[in-house]
mmCIF file of C-alpha atoms in Angstrom:
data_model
loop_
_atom_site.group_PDB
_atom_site.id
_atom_site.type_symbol
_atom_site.label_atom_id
_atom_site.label_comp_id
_atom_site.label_asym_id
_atom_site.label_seq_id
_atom_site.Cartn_x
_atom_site.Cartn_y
_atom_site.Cartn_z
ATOM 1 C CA UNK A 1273 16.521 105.567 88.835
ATOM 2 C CA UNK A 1274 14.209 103.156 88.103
ATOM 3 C CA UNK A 1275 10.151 103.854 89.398
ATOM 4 C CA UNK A 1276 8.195 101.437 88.460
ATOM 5 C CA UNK A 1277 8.306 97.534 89.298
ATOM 6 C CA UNK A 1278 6.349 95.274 87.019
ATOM 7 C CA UNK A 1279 4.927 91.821 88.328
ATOM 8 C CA UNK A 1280 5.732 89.755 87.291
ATOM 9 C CA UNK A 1281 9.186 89.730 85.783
ATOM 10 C CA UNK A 1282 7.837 87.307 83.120
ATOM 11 C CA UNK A 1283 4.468 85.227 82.707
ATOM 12 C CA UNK A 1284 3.570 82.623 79.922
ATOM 13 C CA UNK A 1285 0.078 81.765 79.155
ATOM 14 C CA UNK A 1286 -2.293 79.947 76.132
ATOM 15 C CA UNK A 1287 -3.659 81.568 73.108
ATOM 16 C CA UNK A 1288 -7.153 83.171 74.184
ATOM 17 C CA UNK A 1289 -6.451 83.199 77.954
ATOM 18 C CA UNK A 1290 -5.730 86.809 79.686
ATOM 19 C CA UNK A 1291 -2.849 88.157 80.971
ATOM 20 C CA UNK A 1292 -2.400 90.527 83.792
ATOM 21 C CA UNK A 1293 0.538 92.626 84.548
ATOM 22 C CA UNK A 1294 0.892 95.023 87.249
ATOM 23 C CA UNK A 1295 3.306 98.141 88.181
ATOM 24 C CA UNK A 1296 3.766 99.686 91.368
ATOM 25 C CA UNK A 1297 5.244 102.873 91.689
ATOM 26 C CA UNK A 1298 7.279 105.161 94.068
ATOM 27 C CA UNK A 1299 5.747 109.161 93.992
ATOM 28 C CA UNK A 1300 3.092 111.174 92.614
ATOM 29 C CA UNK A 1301 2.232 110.966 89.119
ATOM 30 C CA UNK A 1302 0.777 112.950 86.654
ATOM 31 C CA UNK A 1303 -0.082 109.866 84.477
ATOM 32 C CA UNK A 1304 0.982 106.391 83.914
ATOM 33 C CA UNK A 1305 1.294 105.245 80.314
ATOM 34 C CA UNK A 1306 2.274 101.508 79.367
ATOM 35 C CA UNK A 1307 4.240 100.636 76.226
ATOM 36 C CA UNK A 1308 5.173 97.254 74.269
ATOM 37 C CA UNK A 1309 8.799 96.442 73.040
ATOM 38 C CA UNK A 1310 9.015 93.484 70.805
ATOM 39 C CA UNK A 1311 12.284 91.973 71.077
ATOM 40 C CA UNK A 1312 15.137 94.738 69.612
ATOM 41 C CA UNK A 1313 12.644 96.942 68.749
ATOM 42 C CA UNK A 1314 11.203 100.307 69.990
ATOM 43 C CA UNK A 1315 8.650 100.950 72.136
ATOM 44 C CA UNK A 1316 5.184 100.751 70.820
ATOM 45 C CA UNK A 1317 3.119 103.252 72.742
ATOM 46 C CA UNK A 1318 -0.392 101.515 74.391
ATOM 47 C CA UNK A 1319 -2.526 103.460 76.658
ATOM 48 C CA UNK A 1320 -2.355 106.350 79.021
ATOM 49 C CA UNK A 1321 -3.944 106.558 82.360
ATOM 50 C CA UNK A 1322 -4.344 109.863 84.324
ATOM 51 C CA UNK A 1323 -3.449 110.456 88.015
ATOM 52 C CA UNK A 1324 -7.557 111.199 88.185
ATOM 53 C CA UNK A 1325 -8.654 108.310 86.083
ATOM 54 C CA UNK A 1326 -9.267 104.763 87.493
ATOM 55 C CA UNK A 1327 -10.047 102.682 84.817
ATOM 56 C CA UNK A 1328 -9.496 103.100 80.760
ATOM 57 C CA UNK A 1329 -10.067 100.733 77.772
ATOM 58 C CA UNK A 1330 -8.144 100.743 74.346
ATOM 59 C CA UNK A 1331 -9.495 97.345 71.990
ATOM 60 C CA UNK A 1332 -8.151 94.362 74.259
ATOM 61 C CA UNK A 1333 -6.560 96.124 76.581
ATOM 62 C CA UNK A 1334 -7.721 97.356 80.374
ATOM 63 C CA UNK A 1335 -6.215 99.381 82.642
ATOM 64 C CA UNK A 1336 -6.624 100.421 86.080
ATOM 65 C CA UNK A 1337 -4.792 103.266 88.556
ATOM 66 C CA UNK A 1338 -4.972 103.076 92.244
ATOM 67 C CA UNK A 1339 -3.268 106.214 93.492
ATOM 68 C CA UNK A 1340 -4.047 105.247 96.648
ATOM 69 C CA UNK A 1341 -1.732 102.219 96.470
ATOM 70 C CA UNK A 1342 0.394 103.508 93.524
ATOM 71 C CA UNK A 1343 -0.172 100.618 91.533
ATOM 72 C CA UNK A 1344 -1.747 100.004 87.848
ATOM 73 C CA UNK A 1345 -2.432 96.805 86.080
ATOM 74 C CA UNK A 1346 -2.400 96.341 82.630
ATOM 75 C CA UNK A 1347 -5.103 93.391 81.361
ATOM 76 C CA UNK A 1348 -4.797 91.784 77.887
ATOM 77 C CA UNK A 1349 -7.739 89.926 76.744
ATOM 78 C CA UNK A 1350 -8.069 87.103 74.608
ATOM 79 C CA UNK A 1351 -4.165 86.754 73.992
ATOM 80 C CA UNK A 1352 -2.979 85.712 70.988
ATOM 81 C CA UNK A 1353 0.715 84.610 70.073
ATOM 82 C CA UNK A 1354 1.315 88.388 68.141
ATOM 83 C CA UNK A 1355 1.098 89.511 71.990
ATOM 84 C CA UNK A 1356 4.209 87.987 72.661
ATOM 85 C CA UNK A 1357 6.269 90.884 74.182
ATOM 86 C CA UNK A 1358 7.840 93.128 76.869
ATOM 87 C CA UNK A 1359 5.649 94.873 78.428
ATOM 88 C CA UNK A 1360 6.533 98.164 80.591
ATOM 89 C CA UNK A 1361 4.399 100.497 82.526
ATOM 90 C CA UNK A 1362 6.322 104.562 82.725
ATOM 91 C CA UNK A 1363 4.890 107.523 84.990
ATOM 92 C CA UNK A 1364 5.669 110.779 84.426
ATOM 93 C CA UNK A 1365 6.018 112.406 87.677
ATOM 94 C CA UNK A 1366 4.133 115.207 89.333
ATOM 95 C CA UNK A 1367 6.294 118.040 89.450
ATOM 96 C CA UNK A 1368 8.088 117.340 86.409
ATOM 97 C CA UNK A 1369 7.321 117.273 82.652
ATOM 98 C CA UNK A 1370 4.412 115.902 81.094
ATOM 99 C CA UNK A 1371 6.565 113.864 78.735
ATOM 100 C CA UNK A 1372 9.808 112.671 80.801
ATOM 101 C CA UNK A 1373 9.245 109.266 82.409
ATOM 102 C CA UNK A 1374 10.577 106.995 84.122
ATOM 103 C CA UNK A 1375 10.627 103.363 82.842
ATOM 104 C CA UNK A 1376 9.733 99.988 84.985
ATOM 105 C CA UNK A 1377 11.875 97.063 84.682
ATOM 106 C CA UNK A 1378 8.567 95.428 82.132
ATOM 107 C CA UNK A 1379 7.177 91.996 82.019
ATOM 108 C CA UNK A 1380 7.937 89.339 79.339
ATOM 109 C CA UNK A 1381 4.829 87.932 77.977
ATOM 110 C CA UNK A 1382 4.987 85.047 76.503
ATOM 111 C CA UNK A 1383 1.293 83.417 74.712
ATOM 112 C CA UNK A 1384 1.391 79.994 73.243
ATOM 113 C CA UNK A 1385 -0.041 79.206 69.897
ATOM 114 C CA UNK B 826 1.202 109.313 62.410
ATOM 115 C CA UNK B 827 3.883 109.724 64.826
ATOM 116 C CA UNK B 828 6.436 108.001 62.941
ATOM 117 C CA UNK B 829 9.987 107.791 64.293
ATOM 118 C CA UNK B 830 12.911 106.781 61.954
ATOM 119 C CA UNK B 831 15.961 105.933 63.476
ATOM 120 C CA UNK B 832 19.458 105.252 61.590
ATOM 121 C CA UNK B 833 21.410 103.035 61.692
ATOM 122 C CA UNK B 834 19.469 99.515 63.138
ATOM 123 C CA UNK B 835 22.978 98.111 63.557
ATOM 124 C CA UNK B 836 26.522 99.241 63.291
ATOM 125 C CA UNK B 837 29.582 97.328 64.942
ATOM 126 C CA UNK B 838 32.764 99.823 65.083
ATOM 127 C CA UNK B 839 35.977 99.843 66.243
ATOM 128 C CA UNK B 840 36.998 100.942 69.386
ATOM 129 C CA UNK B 841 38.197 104.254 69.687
ATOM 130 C CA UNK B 842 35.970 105.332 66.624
ATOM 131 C CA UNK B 843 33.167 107.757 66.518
ATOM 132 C CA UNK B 844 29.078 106.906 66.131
ATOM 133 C CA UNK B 845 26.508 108.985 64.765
ATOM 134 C CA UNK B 846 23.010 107.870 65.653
ATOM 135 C CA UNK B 847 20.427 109.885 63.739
ATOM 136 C CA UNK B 848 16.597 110.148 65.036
ATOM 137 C CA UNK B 849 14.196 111.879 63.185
ATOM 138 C CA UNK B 850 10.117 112.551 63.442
ATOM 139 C CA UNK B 851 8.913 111.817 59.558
ATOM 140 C CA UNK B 852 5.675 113.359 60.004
ATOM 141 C CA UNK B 853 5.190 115.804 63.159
ATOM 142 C CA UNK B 854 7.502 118.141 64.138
ATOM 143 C CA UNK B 855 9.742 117.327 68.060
ATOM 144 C CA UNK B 856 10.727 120.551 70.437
ATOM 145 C CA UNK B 857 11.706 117.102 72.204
ATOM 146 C CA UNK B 858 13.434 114.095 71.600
ATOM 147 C CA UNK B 859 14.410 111.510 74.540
ATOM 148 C CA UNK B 860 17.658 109.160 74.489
ATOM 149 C CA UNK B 861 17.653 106.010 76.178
ATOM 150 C CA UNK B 862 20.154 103.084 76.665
ATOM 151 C CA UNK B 863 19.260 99.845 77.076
ATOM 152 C CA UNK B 864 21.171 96.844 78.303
ATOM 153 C CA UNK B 865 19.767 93.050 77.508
ATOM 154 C CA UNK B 866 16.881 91.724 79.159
ATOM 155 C CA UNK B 867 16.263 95.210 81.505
ATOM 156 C CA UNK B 868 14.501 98.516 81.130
ATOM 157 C CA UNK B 869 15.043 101.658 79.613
ATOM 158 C CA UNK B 870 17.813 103.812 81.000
ATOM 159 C CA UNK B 871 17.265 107.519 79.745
ATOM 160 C CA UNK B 872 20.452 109.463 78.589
ATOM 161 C CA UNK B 873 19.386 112.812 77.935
ATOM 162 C CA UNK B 874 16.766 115.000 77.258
ATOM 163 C CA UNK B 875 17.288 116.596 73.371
ATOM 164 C CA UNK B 876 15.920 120.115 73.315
ATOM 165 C CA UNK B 877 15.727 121.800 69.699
ATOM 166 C CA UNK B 878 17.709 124.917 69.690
ATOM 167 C CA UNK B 879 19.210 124.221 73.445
ATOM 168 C CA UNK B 880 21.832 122.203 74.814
ATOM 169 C CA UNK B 881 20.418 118.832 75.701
ATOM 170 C CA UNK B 882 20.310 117.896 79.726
ATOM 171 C CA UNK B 883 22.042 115.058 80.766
ATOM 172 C CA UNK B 884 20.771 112.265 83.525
ATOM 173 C CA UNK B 885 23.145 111.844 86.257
ATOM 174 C CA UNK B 886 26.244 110.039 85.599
ATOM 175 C CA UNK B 887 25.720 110.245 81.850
ATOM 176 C CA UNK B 888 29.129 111.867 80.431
ATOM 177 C CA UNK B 889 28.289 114.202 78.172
ATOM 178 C CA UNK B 890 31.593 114.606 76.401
ATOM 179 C CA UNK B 891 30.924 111.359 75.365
ATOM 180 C CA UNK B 892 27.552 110.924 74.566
ATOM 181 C CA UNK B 893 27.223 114.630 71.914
ATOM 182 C CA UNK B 894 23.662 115.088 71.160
ATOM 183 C CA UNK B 895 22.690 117.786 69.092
ATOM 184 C CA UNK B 896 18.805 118.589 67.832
ATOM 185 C CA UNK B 897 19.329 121.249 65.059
ATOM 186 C CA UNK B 898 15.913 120.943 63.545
ATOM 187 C CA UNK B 899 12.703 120.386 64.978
ATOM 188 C CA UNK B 900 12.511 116.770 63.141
ATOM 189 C CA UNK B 901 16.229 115.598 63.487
ATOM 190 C CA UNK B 902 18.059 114.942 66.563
ATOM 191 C CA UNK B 903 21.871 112.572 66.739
ATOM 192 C CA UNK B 904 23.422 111.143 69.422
ATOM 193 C CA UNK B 905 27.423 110.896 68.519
ATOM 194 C CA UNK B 906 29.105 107.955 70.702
ATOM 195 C CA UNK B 907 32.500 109.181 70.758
ATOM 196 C CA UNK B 908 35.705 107.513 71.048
ATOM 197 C CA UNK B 909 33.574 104.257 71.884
ATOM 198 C CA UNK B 910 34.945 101.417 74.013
ATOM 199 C CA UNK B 911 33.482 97.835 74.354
ATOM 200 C CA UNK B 912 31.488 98.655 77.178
ATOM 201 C CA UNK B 913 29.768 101.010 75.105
ATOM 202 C CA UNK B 914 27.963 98.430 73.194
ATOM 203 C CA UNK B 915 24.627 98.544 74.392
ATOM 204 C CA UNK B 916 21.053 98.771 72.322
ATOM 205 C CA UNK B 917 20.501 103.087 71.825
ATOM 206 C CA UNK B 918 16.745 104.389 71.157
ATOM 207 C CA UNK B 919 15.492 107.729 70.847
ATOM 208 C CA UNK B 920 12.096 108.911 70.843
ATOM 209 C CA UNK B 921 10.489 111.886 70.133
ATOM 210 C CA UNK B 922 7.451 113.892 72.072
ATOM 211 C CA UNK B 923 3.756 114.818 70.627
ATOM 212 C CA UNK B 924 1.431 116.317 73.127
ATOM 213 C CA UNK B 925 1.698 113.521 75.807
ATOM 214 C CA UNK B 926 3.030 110.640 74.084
ATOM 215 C CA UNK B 927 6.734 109.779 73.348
ATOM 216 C CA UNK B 928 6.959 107.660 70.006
ATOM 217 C CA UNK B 929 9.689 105.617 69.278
ATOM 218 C CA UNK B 930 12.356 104.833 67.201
ATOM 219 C CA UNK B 931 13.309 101.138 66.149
ATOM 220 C CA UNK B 932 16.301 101.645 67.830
ATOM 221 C CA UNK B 933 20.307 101.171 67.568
ATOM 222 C CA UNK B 934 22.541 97.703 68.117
ATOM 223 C CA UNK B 935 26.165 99.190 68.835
ATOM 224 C CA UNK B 936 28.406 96.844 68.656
ATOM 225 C CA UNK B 937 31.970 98.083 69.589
ATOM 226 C CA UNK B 938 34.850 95.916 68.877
#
C-alpha cells in the first residue's frame, strides 16, 4: 500500500519562483528519501533525510522532516523549466529494510519558461 | 556511478506471448534489485524484491507464476511477463540497491496486444 501522500497532486509555477511540495506519511521511518521521474523515465534519486535529521540541503534543493507530524517538504529554489517533473517523496520503514520503500502518489511540477 | 541499464525501453507483444525484461547495474555490483509497476499518471507499485542467489519475494497479490524474476548474477536481474494479456500493459522499472540508495532503470513500456 501506498505511505506517503504528496501535496499537492500537481502545482505550476514561473521560471525563478520556488516550489514547495510536501509528503505526509503513515508509521515510523528510518529515512525519507525523495526522487524525480521525468515523464516515462526512471526515477532520478534526490536527497535523503534521516528519521534524526530535520533539515538537509543538496544545490537547490531543501528538505525538512517533522517526525513529530510525519511530514517532509521538499523546496526547489529558483525553478527553472528543466525542473519540470514528478516529484515523489518514499520512506523506508522502521522495522524493515534500509532499502525497501514505499512510494507516495508524487507531485507534478510544472515551471514556465 | 550507479548506473542502471534496463532493456528493452519499449516492446508491444502479442497476447499470450512471453516478455523478458532485463535490468542490470553497469558499474556496482546489486545483492538487490527492486521491481515496480507503474500505471499512468500514479505512483510506483513494487512487484518484488530480487535477491541474488534466492528466490525473489513477492508483494501481496503479485502472482508470481506470472511475473518470473530471476537475479543470477550480482549485476543482472529479469523480470519474464508470461503469457501476457492486455491488462498487462503497464510501464515496468527495476532498480537496483547501493548502500541506501535505490538507482533506477529507464524503465519498460509493455504494450500487449
Amino acid at each position: 500500500s501506498q505511505q506517503g501522500e504528496e501535496d499537492p497532486q500537481a502545482l505550476s509555477i514561473q521560471e525563478g519562483e520556488n516550489a514547495t511540495m510536501n509528503c505526509s506519511y503513515k508509521t515510523s521511518i528510518n529515512n525519507l528519501q525523495w526522487y524525480r521521474q521525468n515523464s516515462g523515465r526512471g526515477l532520478v534519486h534526490l536527497i535523503l533525510i534521516r528519521s534524526n535529521e530535520r533539515e538537509k540541503h543538496s544545490g537547490r534543493l531543501r528538505v525538512t522532516l517533522d517526525t513529530s507530524k510525519k511530514s517532509s517538504s521538499l523546496l526547489i529554489t529558483a525553478s527553472r523549466a528543466a525542473d519540470t517533473a514528478s516529484y515523489f517523496c518514499a520512506t523506508a520503514n522502521s522495522g524493515g529494510s534500509n532499502y525497501k520503500l514505499t512510494f507516495g502518489k508524487g507531485t507534478l511540477l510544472t515551471v514556465n519558461p | 556511478g550507479a548506473v542502471v541499464s534496463q532493456h528493452p525501453s519499449w516492446v508491444i507483444c502479442k497476447s499470450g506471448t512471453s516478455v523478458k525484461i532485463e535490468c542490470r547495474s553497469l558499474d556496482f555490483q546489486a545483492t538487490t534489485m527492486f521491481w515496480y509497476r507503474q500505471f499512468p499518471k500514479q505512483s510506483l507499485m513494487l512487484m518484488a524484491t530480487s535477491n541474488e542467489g534466492s528466490k525473489a519475494t513477492y508483494e501481496q497479490g503479485v502472482e508470481k507464476d506470472k511475473f518470473l524474476i530471476n537475479h543470477a548474477s550480482l549485476t543482472l536481474s529479469t523480470l519474464t511477463v508470461t503469457s501476457a494479456h492486455p491488462e498487462d500493459s503497464s510501464f515496468y522499472i527495476c532498480s537496483a540497491v547501493r548502500g541506501t540508495i535505490q538507482y533506477f532503470g529507464a524503465g519498460t513500456r509493455l504494450s500487449v496486444l
